Coordinates of C-alpha atoms in Angstrom, one line a residue:
X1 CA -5.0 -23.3 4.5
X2 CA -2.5 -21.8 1.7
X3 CA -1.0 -19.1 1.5
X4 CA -1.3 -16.2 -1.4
X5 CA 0.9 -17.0 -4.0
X6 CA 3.2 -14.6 -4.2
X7 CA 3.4 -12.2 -7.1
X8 CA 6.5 -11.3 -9.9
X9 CA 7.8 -8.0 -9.1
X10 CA 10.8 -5.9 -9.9
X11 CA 12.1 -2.8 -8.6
X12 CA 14.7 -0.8 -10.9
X13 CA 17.6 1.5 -10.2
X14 CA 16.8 3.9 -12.9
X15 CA 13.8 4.2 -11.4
X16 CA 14.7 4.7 -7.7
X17 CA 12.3 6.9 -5.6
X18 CA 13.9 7.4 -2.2
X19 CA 10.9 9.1 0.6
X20 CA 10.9 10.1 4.4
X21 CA 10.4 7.1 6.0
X22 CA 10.2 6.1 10.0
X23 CA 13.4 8.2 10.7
X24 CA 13.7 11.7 9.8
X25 CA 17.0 12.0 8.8
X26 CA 16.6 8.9 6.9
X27 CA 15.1 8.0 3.6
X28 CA 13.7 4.6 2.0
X29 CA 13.7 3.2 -1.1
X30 CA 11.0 0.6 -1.2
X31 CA 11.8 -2.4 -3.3
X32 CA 8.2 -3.7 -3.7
X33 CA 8.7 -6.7 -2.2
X34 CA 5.8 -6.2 0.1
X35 CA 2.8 -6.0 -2.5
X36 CA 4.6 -8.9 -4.4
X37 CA 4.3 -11.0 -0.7
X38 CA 0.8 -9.8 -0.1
X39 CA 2.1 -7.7 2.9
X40 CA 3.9 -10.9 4.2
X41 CA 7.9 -9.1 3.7
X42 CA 9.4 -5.4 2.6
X43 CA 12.7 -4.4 1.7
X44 CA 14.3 -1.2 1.3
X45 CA 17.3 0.3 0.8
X46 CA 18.1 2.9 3.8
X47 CA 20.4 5.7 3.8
X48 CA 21.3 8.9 5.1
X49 CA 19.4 12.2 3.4
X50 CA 21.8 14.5 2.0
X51 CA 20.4 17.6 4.0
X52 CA 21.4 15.8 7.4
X53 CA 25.4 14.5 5.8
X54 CA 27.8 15.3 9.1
X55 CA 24.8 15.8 11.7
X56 CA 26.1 12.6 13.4
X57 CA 24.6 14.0 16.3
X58 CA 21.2 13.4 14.6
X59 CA 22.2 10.5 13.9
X60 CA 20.5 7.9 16.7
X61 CA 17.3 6.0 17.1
X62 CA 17.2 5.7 20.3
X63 CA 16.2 2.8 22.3
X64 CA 13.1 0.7 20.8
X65 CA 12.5 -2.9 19.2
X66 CA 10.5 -4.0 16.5
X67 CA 7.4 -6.2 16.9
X68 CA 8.0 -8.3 13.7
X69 CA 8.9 -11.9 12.9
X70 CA 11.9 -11.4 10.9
X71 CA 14.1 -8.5 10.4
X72 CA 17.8 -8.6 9.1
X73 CA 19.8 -5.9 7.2
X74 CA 22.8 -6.4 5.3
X75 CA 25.4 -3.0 4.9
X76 CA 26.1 -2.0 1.2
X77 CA 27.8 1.2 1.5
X78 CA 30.0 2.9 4.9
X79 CA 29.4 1.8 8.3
X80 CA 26.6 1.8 11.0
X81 CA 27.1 1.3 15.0
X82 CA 24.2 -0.6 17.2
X83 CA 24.4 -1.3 20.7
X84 CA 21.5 -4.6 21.4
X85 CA 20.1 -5.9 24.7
X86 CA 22.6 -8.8 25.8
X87 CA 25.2 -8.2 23.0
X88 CA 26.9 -4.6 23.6
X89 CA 28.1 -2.5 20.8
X90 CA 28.8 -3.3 17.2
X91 CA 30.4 -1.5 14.4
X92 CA 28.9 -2.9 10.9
X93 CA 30.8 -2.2 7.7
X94 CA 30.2 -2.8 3.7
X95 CA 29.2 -6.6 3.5
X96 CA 28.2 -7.6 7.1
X97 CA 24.7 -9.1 7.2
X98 CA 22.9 -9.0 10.6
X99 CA 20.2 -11.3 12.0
X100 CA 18.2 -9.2 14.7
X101 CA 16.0 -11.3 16.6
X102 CA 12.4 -10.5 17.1
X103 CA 11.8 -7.9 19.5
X104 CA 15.3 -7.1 20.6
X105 CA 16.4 -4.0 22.3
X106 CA 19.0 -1.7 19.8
X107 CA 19.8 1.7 19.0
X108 CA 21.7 3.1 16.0
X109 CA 24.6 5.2 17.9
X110 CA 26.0 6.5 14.3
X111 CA 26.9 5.7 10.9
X112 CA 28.8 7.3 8.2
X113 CA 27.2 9.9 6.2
X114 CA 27.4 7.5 3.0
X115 CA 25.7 4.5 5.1
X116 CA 23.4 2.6 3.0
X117 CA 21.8 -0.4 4.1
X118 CA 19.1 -3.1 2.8
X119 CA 16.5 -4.3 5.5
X120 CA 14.4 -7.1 5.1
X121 CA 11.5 -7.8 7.6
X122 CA 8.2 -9.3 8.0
X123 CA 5.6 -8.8 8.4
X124 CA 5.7 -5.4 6.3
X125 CA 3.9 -3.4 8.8
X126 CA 4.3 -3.8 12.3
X127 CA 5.3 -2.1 15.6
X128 CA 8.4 -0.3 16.5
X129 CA 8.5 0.5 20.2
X130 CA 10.3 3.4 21.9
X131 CA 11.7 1.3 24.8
X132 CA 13.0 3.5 28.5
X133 CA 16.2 1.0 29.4
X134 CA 17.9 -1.7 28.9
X135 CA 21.0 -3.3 30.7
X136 CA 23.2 -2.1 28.2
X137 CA 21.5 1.6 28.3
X138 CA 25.0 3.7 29.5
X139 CA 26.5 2.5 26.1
X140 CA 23.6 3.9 24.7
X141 CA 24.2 7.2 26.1

């Protein structure tokens, strides 16, 4: 069986629209990758909304995972710290690229106000699970 081939599509900075997305003090710029893929990929571009800018309080997931295949983010702009099931804390800065496995265990502990990240994952709609513990949880707070 083949698969949909996959469409020509092109996103343009002059014609950014950034929207609330699956974190409140978040917002997404969605970079039509995922009607181009037939709902196989998206990618955005994620940073912080100028209404939360020093709330760093604000400024966590808490613990979940995402049910997905593929999911990797690459930092363009400030810094981001994660803490993951079975690797501890990490600080990622302006051109670190990170590969998270499917379905681990993170939380975003807090970034710099001028954070802005590109996420790629697939499939373009799936789960993200509010998860209780992990072994890691006290660097979680």
């Amino acid at each position: 069986m083949s698969e949909p081939k996959q469409l020509f599509s092109v996103s343009r900075a002059q014609d950014a629209v950034y929207k609330t997305g699956l974190r409140s003090f978040m917002e997404y710029r969605d970079l039509g990758i995922e009607g181009g893929t037939h709902g196989r990929f998206r990618a955005h571009v994620i940073r912080i909304k100028a209404d939360s800018a020093g709330a760093h309080e604000l400024h966590t997931t808490g613990l979940h995972q995402h049910q997905c295949d593929f999911q990797m983010f690459y930092v363009l702009k400030g810094w981001i710290k994660f803490v993951y099931e079975g690797q501890g804390e990490h600080t990622f800065h302006a051109g670190d690229c990170v590969l998270q496995p499917p379905g681990i265990v993170h939380n975003e502990l807090e970034c710099s106000d001028d954070i802005e990240v590109l996420e790629i994952y697939s499939p373009a709609v799936h789960p993200t699970v509010v998860v209780e513990s992990m072994a890691e949880a006290a660097a979680a707070r």
